[in-house]
């Protein structure tokens, strides 16, 4: 019955019931919750669960999967927006010199945010044209 009421790809209505470090539980109806995993909240790495799902707030996610045996309904929010990586080659080409904001420095390099929230990694092998500023 749940699979019939919540077909994959359907946009559903619900209320954020509970938030965890790994996602948000959405009450779809009395006794039936679905979960939006943190990886299905946004296409970008910059995501905070609190910003995406506030307890008590109404939500309109999309059904990603229904597993009646495990009694799980997987929901998503990012699937309602355009994937910024889908047309990346129309914005950037190999060899382009681009500007971005360094968001994180690690032992192996840095993460740089470009346009549209796209975040890329750059190895610590610096070329003469690489300039990192905070």
Short mmCIF file of C-alpha atoms in Angstrom, two decimals:
data_model
loop_
_atom_site.label_atom_id
_atom_site.label_comp_id
_atom_site.label_asym_id
_atom_site.label_seq_id
_atom_site.Cartn_x
_atom_site.Cartn_y
_atom_site.Cartn_z
CA UNK A 1 0.00 0.00 0.00
CA UNK A 2 2.84 2.43 0.82
CA UNK A 3 4.42 1.85 -2.61
CA UNK A 4 1.06 2.64 -4.20
CA UNK A 5 0.55 5.83 -2.17
CA UNK A 6 4.16 7.00 -2.59
CA UNK A 7 5.37 6.11 -6.10
CA UNK A 8 9.01 6.78 -6.98
CA UNK A 9 9.36 10.24 -8.51
CA UNK A 10 6.25 11.63 -6.84
CA UNK A 11 6.43 14.97 -5.06
CA UNK A 12 5.01 14.57 -1.57
CA UNK A 13 4.01 16.85 1.29
CA UNK A 14 5.18 16.40 4.82
CA UNK A 15 6.39 18.02 8.00
CA UNK A 16 9.94 17.83 9.33
CA UNK A 17 9.61 15.71 12.44
CA UNK A 18 13.19 15.08 13.51
CA UNK A 19 16.71 16.01 12.41
CA UNK A 20 19.88 13.99 12.85
CA UNK A 21 23.49 14.39 11.73
CA UNK A 22 22.75 12.17 8.72
CA UNK A 23 19.42 13.61 7.57
CA UNK A 24 15.89 14.70 8.33
CA UNK A 25 12.80 12.62 9.00
CA UNK A 26 9.65 13.87 7.28
CA UNK A 27 6.23 12.80 8.52
CA UNK A 28 4.19 12.08 5.40
CA UNK A 29 1.09 10.98 7.28
CA UNK A 30 0.27 9.62 10.72
CA UNK A 31 2.64 6.69 11.35
CA UNK A 32 4.55 7.05 8.05
CA UNK A 33 7.88 8.88 7.88
CA UNK A 34 10.38 9.22 5.08
CA UNK A 35 13.99 10.28 5.38
CA UNK A 36 15.99 12.82 3.38
CA UNK A 37 19.63 11.76 3.71
CA UNK A 38 22.07 14.67 4.00
CA UNK A 39 23.55 13.68 0.62
CA UNK A 40 20.11 14.21 -0.97
CA UNK A 41 19.58 17.70 0.45
CA UNK A 42 21.81 19.72 -1.86
CA UNK A 43 24.07 19.32 -4.89
CA UNK A 44 26.75 21.36 -3.16
CA UNK A 45 28.98 20.38 -0.25
CA UNK A 46 27.89 23.46 1.68
CA UNK A 47 24.92 22.07 3.49
CA UNK A 48 23.72 22.32 7.02
CA UNK A 49 20.82 20.18 8.04
CA UNK A 50 19.35 22.98 10.13
CA UNK A 51 19.30 25.31 7.12
CA UNK A 52 17.65 22.68 4.94
CA UNK A 53 15.13 21.25 7.33
CA UNK A 54 13.82 22.96 10.40
CA UNK A 55 11.70 20.89 12.79
CA UNK A 56 8.00 21.56 12.30
CA UNK A 57 8.53 23.15 8.89
CA UNK A 58 6.51 21.92 5.93
CA UNK A 59 8.50 20.19 3.20
CA UNK A 60 7.84 19.00 -0.37
CA UNK A 61 10.49 16.38 -1.19
CA UNK A 62 10.44 13.81 -3.97
CA UNK A 63 10.20 10.03 -3.41
CA UNK A 64 13.48 8.34 -4.38
CA UNK A 65 12.82 4.80 -3.19
CA UNK A 66 10.31 2.72 -1.25
CA UNK A 67 11.47 -0.44 0.50
CA UNK A 68 8.43 -2.12 2.10
CA UNK A 69 10.52 -4.93 3.59
CA UNK A 70 12.80 -2.52 5.46
CA UNK A 71 9.87 -0.13 5.99
CA UNK A 72 11.82 2.78 4.49
CA UNK A 73 10.89 5.64 2.23
CA UNK A 74 13.88 7.53 0.84
CA UNK A 75 13.21 11.15 -0.02
CA UNK A 76 15.24 13.84 -1.76
CA UNK A 77 15.37 17.60 -2.11
CA UNK A 78 18.35 18.16 -4.40
CA UNK A 79 16.63 16.17 -7.15
CA UNK A 80 14.15 19.05 -7.49
CA UNK A 81 16.95 21.40 -8.62
CA UNK A 82 19.24 21.32 -11.63
CA UNK A 83 22.47 19.41 -11.03
CA UNK A 84 25.20 22.07 -11.43
CA UNK A 85 27.58 19.38 -12.71
CA UNK A 86 25.26 18.43 -15.60
CA UNK A 87 26.36 21.35 -17.77
CA UNK A 88 29.75 22.10 -16.23
CA UNK A 89 31.44 22.01 -19.65
CA UNK A 90 29.35 24.95 -20.84
CA UNK A 91 30.89 27.10 -18.08
CA UNK A 92 34.43 25.75 -17.82
CA UNK A 93 36.86 24.11 -20.24
CA UNK A 94 40.09 22.27 -19.52
CA UNK A 95 42.88 24.82 -19.40
CA UNK A 96 40.65 27.74 -18.38
CA UNK A 97 42.05 30.06 -15.74
CA UNK A 98 39.27 30.60 -13.20
CA UNK A 99 38.76 32.41 -9.94
CA UNK A 100 37.17 30.94 -6.86
CA UNK A 101 37.10 31.03 -3.11
CA UNK A 102 39.25 28.65 -1.08
CA UNK A 103 36.84 26.95 1.31
CA UNK A 104 39.14 24.39 2.91
CA UNK A 105 42.87 23.65 2.97
CA UNK A 106 44.00 20.07 3.56
CA UNK A 107 47.31 18.21 3.59
CA UNK A 108 46.81 17.23 -0.06
CA UNK A 109 45.60 20.56 -1.43
CA UNK A 110 42.60 22.83 -1.25
CA UNK A 111 38.89 22.92 -2.03
CA UNK A 112 37.83 25.87 -4.15
CA UNK A 113 34.28 27.07 -4.67
CA UNK A 114 33.57 28.26 -8.20
CA UNK A 115 30.34 29.65 -9.68
CA UNK A 116 26.97 28.00 -8.95
CA UNK A 117 28.22 26.50 -5.67
CA UNK A 118 30.45 24.05 -7.51
CA UNK A 119 33.35 23.02 -5.32
CA UNK A 120 36.47 21.44 -6.78
CA UNK A 121 39.70 20.19 -5.27
CA UNK A 122 43.13 21.36 -6.26
CA UNK A 123 46.19 19.31 -5.43
CA UNK A 124 49.10 20.85 -3.60
CA UNK A 125 51.16 20.72 -6.80
CA UNK A 126 51.03 24.43 -7.46
CA UNK A 127 51.60 25.75 -10.93
CA UNK A 128 53.14 29.20 -11.38
CA UNK A 129 49.64 30.46 -12.22
CA UNK A 130 48.02 29.20 -8.99
CA UNK A 131 47.43 31.85 -6.38
CA UNK A 132 45.64 30.83 -3.20
CA UNK A 133 44.30 33.49 -0.92
CA UNK A 134 41.87 33.24 1.95
#
